[in-house]
Short mmCIF file of C-alpha atoms in Angstrom, two decimals:
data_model
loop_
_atom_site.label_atom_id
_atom_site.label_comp_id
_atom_site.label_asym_id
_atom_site.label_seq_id
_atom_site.Cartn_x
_atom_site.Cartn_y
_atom_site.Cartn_z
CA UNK V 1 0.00 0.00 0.00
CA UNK V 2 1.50 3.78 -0.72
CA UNK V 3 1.62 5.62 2.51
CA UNK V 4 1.90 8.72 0.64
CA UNK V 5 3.35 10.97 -1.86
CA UNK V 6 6.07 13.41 -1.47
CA UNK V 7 7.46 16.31 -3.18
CA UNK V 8 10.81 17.23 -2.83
CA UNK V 9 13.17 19.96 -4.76
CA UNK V 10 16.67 17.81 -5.17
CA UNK V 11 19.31 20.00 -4.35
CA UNK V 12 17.61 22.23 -1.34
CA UNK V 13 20.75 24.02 0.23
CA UNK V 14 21.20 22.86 3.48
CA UNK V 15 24.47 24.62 4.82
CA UNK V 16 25.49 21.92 6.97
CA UNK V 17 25.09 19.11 4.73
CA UNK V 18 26.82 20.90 2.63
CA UNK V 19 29.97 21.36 4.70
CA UNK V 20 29.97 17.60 4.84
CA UNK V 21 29.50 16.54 1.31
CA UNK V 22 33.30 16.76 -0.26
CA UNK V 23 32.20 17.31 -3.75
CA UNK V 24 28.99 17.85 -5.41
CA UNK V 25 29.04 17.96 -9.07
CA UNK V 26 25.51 17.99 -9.91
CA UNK V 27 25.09 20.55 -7.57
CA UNK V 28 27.93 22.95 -8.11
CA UNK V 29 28.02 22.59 -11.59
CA UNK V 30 24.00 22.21 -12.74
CA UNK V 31 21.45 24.59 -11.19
CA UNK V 32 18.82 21.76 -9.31
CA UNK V 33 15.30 21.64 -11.23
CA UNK V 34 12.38 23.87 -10.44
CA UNK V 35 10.48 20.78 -11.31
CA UNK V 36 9.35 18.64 -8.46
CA UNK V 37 10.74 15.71 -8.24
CA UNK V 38 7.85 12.79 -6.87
CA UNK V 39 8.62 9.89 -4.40
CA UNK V 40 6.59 7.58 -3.65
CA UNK V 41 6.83 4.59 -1.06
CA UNK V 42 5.29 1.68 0.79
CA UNK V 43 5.79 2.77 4.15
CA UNK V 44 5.46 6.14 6.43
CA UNK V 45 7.69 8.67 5.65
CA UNK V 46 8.68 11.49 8.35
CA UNK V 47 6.92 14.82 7.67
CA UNK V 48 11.19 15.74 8.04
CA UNK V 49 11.87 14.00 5.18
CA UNK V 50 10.37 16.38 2.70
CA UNK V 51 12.10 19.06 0.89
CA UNK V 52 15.58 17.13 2.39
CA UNK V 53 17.01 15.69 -0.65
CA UNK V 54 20.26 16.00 0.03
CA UNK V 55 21.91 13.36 -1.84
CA UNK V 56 24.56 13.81 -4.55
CA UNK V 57 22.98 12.40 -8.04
CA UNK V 58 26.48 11.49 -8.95
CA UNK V 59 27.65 9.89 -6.48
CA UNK V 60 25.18 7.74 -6.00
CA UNK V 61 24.41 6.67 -9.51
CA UNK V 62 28.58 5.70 -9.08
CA UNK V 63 27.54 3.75 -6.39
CA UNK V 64 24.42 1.63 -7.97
CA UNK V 65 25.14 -2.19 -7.07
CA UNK V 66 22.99 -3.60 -9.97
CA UNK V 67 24.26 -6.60 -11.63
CA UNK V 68 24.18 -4.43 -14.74
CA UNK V 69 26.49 -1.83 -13.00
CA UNK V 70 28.70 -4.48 -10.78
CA UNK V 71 29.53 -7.53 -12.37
CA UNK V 72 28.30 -9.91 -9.82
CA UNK V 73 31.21 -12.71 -9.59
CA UNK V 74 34.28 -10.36 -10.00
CA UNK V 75 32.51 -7.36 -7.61
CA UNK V 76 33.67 -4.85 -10.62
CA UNK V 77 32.50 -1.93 -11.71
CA UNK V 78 31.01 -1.61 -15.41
CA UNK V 79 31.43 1.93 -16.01
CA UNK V 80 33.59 4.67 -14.67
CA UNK V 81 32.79 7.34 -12.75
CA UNK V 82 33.43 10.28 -15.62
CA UNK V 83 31.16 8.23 -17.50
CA UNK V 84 28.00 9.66 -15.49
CA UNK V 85 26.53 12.57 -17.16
CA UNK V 86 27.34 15.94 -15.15
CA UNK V 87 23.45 16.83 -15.63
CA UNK V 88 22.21 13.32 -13.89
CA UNK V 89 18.80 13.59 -11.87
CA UNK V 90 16.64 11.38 -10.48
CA UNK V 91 13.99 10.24 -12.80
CA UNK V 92 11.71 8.85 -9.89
CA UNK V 93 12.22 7.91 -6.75
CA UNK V 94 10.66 4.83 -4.68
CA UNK V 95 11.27 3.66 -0.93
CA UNK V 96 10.05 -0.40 -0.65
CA UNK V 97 8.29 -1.46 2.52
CA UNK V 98 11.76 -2.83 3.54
CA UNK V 99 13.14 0.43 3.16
CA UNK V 100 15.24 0.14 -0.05
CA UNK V 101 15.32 2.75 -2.39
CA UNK V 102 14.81 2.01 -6.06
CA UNK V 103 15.59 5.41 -8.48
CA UNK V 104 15.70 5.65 -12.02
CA UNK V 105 17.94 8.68 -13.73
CA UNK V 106 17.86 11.03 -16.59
CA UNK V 107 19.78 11.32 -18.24
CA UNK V 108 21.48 7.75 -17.34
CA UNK V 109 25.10 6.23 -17.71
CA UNK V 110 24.91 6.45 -21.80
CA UNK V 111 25.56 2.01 -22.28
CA UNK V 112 22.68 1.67 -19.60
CA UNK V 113 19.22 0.51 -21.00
CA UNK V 114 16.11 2.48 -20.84
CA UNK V 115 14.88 0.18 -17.88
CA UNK V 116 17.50 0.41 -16.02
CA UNK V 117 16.78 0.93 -12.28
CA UNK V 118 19.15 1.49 -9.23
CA UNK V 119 17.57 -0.52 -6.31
CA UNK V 120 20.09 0.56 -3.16
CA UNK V 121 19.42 -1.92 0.27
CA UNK V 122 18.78 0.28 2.85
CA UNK V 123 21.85 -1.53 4.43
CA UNK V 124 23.84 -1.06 1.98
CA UNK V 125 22.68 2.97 1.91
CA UNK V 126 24.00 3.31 5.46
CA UNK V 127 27.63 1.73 4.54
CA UNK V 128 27.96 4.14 1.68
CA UNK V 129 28.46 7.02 4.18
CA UNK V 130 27.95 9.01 1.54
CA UNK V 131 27.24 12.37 3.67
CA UNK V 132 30.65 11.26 5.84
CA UNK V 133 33.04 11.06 3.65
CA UNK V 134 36.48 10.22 4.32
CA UNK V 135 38.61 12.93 5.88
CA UNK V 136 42.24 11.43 4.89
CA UNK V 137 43.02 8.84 2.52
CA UNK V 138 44.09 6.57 5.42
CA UNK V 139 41.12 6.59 7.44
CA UNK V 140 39.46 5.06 3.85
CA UNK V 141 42.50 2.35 3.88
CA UNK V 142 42.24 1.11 7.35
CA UNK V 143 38.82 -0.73 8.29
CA UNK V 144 38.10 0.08 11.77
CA UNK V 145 39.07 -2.62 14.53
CA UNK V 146 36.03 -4.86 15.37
CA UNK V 147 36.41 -4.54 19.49
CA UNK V 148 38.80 -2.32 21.60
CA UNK V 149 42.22 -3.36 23.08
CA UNK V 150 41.88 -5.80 26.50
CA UNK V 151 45.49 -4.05 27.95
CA UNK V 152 47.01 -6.87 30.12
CA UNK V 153 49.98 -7.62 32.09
CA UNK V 154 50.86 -11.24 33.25
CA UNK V 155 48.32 -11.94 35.59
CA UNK V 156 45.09 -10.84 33.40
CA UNK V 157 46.87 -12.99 30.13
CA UNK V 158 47.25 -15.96 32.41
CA UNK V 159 43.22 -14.91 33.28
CA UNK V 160 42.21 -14.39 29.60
CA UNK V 161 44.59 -16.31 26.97
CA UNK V 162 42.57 -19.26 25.01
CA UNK V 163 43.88 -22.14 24.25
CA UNK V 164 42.11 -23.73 20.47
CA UNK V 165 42.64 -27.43 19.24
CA UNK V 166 43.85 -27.55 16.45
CA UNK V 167 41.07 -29.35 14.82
CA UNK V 168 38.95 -26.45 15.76
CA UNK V 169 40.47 -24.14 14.77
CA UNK V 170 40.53 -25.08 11.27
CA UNK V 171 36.79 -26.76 11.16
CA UNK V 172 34.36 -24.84 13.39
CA UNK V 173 33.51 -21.06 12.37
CA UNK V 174 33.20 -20.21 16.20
CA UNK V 175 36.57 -21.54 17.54
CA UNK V 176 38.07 -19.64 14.47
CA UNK V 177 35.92 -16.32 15.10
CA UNK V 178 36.77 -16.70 18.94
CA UNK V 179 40.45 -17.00 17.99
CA UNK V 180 40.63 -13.39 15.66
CA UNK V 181 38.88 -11.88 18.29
CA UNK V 182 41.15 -12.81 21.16
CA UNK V 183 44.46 -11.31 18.20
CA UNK V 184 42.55 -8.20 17.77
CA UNK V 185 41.42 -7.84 21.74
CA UNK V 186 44.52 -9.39 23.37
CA UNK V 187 47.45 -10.01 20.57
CA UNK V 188 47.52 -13.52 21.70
CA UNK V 189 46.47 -17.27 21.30
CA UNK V 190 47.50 -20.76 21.53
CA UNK V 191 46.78 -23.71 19.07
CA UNK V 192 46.96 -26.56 20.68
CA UNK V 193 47.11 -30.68 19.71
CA UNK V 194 49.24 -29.30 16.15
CA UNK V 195 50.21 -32.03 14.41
CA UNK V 196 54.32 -32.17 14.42
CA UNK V 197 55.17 -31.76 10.53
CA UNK V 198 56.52 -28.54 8.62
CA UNK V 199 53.25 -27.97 6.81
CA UNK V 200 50.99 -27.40 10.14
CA UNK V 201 51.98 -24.04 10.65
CA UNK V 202 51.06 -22.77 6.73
CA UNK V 203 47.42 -24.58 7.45
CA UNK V 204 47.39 -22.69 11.02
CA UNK V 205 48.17 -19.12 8.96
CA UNK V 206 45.82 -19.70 5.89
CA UNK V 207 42.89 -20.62 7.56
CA UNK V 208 43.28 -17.02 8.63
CA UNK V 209 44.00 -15.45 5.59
CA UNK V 210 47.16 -15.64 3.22
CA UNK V 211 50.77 -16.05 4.60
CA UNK V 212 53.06 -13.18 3.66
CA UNK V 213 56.07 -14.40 2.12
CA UNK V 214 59.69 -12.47 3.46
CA UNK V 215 63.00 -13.20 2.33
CA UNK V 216 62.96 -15.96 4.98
CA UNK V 217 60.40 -17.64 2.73
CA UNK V 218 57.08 -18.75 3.30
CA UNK V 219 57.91 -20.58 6.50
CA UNK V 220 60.51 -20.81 8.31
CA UNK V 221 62.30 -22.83 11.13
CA UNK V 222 63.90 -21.52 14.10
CA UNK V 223 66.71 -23.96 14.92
CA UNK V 224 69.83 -22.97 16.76
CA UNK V 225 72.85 -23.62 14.17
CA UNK V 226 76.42 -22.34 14.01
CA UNK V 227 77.20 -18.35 11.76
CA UNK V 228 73.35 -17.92 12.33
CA UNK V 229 72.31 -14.80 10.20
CA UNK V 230 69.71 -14.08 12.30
CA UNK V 231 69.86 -13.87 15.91
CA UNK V 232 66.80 -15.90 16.53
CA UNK V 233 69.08 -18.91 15.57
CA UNK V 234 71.28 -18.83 18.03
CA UNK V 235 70.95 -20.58 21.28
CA UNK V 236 71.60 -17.35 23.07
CA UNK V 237 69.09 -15.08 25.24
CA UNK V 238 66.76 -13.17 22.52
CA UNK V 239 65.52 -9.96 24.00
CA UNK V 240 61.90 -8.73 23.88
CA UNK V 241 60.96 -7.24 20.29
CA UNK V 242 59.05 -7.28 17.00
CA UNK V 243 59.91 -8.88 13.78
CA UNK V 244 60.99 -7.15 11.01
CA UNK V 245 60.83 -3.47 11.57
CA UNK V 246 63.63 -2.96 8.93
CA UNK V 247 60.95 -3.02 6.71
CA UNK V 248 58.05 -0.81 5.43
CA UNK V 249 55.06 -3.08 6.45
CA UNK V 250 56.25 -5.11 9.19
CA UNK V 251 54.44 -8.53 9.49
CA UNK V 252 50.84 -7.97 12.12
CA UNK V 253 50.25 -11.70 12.83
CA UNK V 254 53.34 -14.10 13.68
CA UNK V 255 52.99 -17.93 14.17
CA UNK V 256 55.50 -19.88 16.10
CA UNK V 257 54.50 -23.69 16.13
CA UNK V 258 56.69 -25.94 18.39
CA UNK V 259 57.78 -29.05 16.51
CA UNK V 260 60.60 -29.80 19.83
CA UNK V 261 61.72 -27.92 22.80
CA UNK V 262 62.95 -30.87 24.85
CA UNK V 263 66.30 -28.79 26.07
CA UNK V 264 66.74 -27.06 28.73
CA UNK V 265 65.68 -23.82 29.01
CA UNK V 266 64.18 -22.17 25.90
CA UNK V 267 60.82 -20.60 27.73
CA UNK V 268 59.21 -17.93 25.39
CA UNK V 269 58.46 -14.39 26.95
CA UNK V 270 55.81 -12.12 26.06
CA UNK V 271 54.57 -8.54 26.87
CA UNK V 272 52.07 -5.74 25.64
CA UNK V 273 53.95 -2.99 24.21
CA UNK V 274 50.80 -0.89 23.81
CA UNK V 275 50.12 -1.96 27.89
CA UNK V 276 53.79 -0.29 28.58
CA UNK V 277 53.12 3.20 26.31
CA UNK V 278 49.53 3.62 27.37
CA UNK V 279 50.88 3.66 31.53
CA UNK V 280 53.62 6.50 30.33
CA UNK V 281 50.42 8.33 28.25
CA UNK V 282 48.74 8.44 31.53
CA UNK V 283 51.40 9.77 34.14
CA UNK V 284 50.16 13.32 34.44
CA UNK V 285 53.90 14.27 35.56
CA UNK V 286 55.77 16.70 33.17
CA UNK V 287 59.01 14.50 32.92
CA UNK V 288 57.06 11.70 31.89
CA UNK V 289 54.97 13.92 29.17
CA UNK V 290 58.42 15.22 27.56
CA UNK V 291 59.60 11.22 27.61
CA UNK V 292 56.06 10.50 25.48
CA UNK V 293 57.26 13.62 23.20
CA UNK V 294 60.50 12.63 22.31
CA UNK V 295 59.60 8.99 21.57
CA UNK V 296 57.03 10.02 19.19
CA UNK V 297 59.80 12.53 17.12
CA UNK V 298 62.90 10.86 17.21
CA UNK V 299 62.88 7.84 14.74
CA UNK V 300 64.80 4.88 15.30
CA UNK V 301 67.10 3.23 12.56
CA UNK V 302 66.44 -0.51 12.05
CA UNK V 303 68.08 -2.52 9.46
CA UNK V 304 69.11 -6.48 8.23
CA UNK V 305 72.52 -6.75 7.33
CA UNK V 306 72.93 -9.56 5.96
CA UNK V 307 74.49 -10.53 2.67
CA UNK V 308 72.52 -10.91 -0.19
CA UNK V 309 70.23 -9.06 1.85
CA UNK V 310 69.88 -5.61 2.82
CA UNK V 311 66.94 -3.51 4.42
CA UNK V 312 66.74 -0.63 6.60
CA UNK V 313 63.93 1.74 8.04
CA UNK V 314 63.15 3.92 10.37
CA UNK V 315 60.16 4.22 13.06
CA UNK V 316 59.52 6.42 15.89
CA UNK V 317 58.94 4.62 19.07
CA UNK V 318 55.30 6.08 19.62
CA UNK V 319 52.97 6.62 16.94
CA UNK V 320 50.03 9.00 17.99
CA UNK V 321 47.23 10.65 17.13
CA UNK V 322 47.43 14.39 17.01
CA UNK V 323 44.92 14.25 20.01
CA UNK V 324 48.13 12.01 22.04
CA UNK V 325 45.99 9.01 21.71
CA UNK V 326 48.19 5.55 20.63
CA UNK V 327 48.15 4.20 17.25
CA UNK V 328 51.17 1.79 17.61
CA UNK V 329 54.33 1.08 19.28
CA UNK V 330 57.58 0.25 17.35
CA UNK V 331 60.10 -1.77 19.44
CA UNK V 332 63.02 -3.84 17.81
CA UNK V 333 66.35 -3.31 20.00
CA UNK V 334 68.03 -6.85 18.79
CA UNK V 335 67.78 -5.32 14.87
CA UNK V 336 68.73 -1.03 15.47
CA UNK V 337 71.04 0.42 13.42
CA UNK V 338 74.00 2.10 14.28
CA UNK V 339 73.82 6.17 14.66
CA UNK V 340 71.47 8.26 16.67
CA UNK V 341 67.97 8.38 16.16
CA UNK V 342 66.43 10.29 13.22
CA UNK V 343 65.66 13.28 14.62
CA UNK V 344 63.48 15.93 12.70
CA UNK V 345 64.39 18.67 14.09
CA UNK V 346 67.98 18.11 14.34
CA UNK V 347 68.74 20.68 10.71
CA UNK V 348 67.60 23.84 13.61
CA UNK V 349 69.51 22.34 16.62
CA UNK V 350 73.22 23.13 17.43
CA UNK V 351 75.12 20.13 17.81
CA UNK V 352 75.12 20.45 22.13
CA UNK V 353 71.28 20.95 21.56
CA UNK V 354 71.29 17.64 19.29
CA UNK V 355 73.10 16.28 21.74
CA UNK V 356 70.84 17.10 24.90
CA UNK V 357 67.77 15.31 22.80
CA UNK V 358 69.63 12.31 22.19
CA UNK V 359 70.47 11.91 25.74
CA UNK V 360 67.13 13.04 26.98
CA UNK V 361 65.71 10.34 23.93
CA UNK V 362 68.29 7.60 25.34
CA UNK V 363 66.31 8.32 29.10
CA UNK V 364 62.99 7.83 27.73
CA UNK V 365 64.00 4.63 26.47
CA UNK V 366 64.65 3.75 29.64
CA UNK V 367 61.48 4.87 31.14
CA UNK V 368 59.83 2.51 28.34
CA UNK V 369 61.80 -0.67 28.82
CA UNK V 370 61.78 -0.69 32.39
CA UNK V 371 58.03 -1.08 32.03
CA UNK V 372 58.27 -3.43 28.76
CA UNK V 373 60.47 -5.44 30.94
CA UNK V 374 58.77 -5.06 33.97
CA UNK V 375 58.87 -9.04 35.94
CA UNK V 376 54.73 -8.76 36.49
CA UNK V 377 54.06 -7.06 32.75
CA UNK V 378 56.13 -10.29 31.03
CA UNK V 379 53.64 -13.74 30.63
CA UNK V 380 56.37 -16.77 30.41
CA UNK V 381 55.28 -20.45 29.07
CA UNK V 382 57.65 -22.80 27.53
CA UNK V 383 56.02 -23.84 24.68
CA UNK V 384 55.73 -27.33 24.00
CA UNK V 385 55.50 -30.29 21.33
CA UNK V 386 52.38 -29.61 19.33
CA UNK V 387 51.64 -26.11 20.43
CA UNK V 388 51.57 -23.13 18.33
CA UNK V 389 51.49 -19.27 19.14
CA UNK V 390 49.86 -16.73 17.21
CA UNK V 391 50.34 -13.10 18.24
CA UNK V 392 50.29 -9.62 16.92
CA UNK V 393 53.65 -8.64 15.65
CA UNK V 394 52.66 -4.75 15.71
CA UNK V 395 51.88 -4.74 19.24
CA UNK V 396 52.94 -8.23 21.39
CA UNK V 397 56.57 -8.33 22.08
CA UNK V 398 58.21 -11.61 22.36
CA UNK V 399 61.35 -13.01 23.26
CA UNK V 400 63.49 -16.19 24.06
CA UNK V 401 65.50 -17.54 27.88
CA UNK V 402 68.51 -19.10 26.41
CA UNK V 403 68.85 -23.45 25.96
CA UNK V 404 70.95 -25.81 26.30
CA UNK V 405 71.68 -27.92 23.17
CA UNK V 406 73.04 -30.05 24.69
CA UNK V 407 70.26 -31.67 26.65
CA UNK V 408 68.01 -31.89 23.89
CA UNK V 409 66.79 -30.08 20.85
CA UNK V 410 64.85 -26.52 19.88
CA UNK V 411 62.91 -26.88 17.05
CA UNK V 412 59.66 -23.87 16.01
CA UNK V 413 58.58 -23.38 12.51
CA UNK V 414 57.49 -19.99 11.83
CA UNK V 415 55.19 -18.07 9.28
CA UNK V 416 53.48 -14.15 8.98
CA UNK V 417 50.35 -12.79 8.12
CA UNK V 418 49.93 -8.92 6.75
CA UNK V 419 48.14 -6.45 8.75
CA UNK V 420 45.83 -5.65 5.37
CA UNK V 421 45.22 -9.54 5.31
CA UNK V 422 44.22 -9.85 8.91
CA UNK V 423 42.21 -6.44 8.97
CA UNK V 424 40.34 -7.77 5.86
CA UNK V 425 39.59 -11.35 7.54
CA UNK V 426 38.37 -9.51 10.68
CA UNK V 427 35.64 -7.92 8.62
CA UNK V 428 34.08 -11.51 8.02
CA UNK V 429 33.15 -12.11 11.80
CA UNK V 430 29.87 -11.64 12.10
CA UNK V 431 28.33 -8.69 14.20
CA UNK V 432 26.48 -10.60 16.61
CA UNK V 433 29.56 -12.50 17.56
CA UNK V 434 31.53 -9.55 17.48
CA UNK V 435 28.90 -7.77 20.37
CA UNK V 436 29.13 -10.95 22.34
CA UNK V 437 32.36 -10.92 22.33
CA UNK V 438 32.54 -7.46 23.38
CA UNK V 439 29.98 -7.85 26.39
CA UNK V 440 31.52 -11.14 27.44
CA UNK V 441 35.08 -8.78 28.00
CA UNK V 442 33.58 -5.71 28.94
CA UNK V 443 34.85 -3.97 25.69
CA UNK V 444 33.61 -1.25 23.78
CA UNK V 445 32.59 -2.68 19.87
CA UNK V 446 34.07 0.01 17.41
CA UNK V 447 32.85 -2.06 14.24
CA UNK V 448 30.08 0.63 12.70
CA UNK V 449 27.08 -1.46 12.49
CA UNK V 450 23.93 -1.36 10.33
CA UNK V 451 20.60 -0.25 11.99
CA UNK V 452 17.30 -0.41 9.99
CA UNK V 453 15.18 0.90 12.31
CA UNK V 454 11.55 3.02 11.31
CA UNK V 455 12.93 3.60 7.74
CA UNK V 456 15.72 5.87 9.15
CA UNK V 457 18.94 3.82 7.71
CA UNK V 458 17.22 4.54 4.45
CA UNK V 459 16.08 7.72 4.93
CA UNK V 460 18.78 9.76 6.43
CA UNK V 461 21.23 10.18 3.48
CA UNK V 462 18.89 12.32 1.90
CA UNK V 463 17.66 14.47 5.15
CA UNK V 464 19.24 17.62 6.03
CA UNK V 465 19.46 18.08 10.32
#
């Protein structure tokens, strides 16, 4: 049944709207029509909604999902953008009892038939975003995380780390959900019953998206052995760090499965980096405030020296937000570089004033690792036959007690996941899982969600306030 007709001038100014809209072609560029435009729908429509079209014609005829416009196995565009007419209006305008809108245009994208009608879910309307665009082109690259950060130290990790068969993990959806949540709340998780051959770890690491490959290859094994290029295979003490900083996108999920650790000694360490910046963000004391400032300018050098390999870069130590709040924490002391820190102000600095920041820098490093290293911050396990850890790279430091080769053997093969990969495989949990999740661990669930609720998902693209 119609619940009504309304008429509605596309293109009323509404200042605000306005502000938020980053380009509007049709507008801008093509005076809006004197000539009503008619909707019609199946359902109530706020008396608010009138005389609100808001909506840029352009952008969302670019953004039609028709089979016609998006070819339905490859998830492609048909057209391009520029091919839209500048002069595109809506034809007429429809709103389906389940709140999709269905609009045909004139004139239309030139190959599209005469019949050609853009039906847009009211779902899929609110994911557009179309009247909150994206302010930078990295807040469009980076989904948003699903669930915030569970900050631990040793005793809550002992309280909160999961342990997942194996055979779960691979085979039921929920063990596998439960097990990226737990990376993306806590940075930490153990597969347990592995089976002990070289290919366990690659099935561990695809089931959660594709490996990334390094120079160390696909996988890897960590095995003590004699002119070790990497100090990982050594039987030596291995300090707490991150993998691969020496490069421009360091690895943000590591696996470590345990194929032997019958010597003695060989426990793995662990501790949240983000735990250890997040207690020096929130010391109100002025000392600890210029420590935060300095490890957030001065860059440190990382490299792999190696023959035939060479790679350097350079991070600061805290990455934050221009509001102070922390993006990431960069912490690799086994693979620095030699020379001072990068420091971008150094070109205005005399050389005792260069000096003064490096030794002020050198302090705050300090600060950091006493709190990295900290006995009740560090969770200790040895792992064992058949076990596997996964952990966030970007934000979970690890490191290794020193073992005894001769009492028995060492033996963990290794493989990496990309932060892109893992962000995209995080989008597939579903949202109900994702809010239990959340209430079960008292966390706040960032994932934007879709709410149809009165027509208003539907309905508000095209509303001014």
């Amino acid at each position: 049944m119609r619940a009504g007709i309304v008429r509605a001038r596309l293109w009323r100014p509404v200042p605000s709207v306005a502000r938020r809209v980053s380009t509007l072609p049709t507008a801008s560029r093509h005076p809006p029509s004197s000539v009503p435009l008619q909707i019609t729908a199946d359902v109530p429509i706020p008396p608010s909604f009138a005389d609100k079209l808001v909506a840029s014609s352009v952008w969302l005829r670019d953004a039609c999902p028709c089979p016609l416009c998006v070819t339905p196995s490859s998830g492609q565009k048909t057209f391009a953008t520029f091919d839209i007419p500048p002069a595109i209006r809506p034809h007429r305008v429809h709103i389906a009892s389940d709140f999709s809108l269905h609009v045909t245009w004139t004139p239309d994208v030139p190959a599209a038939p005469a019949t050609h009608t853009s039906v847009f879910p009211a779902a899929y309307l609110s994911a557009l975003r179309l009247r909150h665009p994206a302010d930078s082109a990295a807040s469009f690259r980076a989904p948003r995380r699903a669930v915030d950060l569970l900050l631990w130290d040793a005793a809550r990790i002992a309280r909160h780390v999961r342990r997942i068969p194996y055979a779960d993990f691979l085979h039921d959806a929920a063990a596998l959900h439960a097990g990226l949540l737990d990376l993306e709340a806590l940075g930490l998780l153990f597969i347990t019953h592995v089976p002990r051959d070289a290919e366990s770890v690659v099935r561990i690491g695809t089931r959660i998206n594709a490996l990334q490959e390094t120079f160390y290859g696909r996988a890897w094994d960590v095995v003590s052995k004699p002119h070790a290029e990497n100090v990982a295979y050594t039987a030596g003490f291995l300090g707490l760090h991150q993998d691969m900083l020496y490069v421009r996108q360091p690895p943000r999920i590591q696996l470590l499965h345990c194929l032997d650790n019958s010597c003695r000694g060989g426990a793995s360490l662990f501790s949240d980096a983000k735990h250890a910046a997040q207690l020096l963000l929130d010391s109100p004391a002025a000392h600890v405030r210029r420590a935060v400032d300095l490890l957030a300018e001065l860059c440190v050098r990382y490299h792999y020296a190696a023959p035939p390999f060479l790679y350097r870069n350079a991070w600061p130590v805290l990455e934050l937000t221009p509001e102070r709040r922390l993006m990431d924490v960069w912490w690799s002391p086994p693979f620095q570089a030699p020379n001072p820190p990068v420091d971008p102000r150094a070109a205005g600095l005399t050389t005792r004033e260069a000096e003064e920041r490096s030794r002020e820098w050198l302090q705050a490093m300090r600060m950091l690792r006493e709190l990295i290293e900290r006995e009740d911050h560090v969770y200790e396990t040895k792992l064992e036959a058949g076990e596997c850890v996964v952990f966030d790279n970007r934000r979970v430091l690890h490191a290794r007690r020193a073992f005894d080769t001769a009492t028995g053997k060492r033996w963990l093969r290794g493989t990496y996941i990309s932060d892109e990969d893992f962000r995209s495989r995080m989008q597939s949990v579903p949202a109900d899982v994702v809010a239990e999740y959340g209430r079960q661990k008292g966390l706040e669930v960032l994932r934007e969600e879709v709410c149809v609720e009165g027509g208003r998902t539907a309905l508000e693209y095209f509303q001014g306030p």
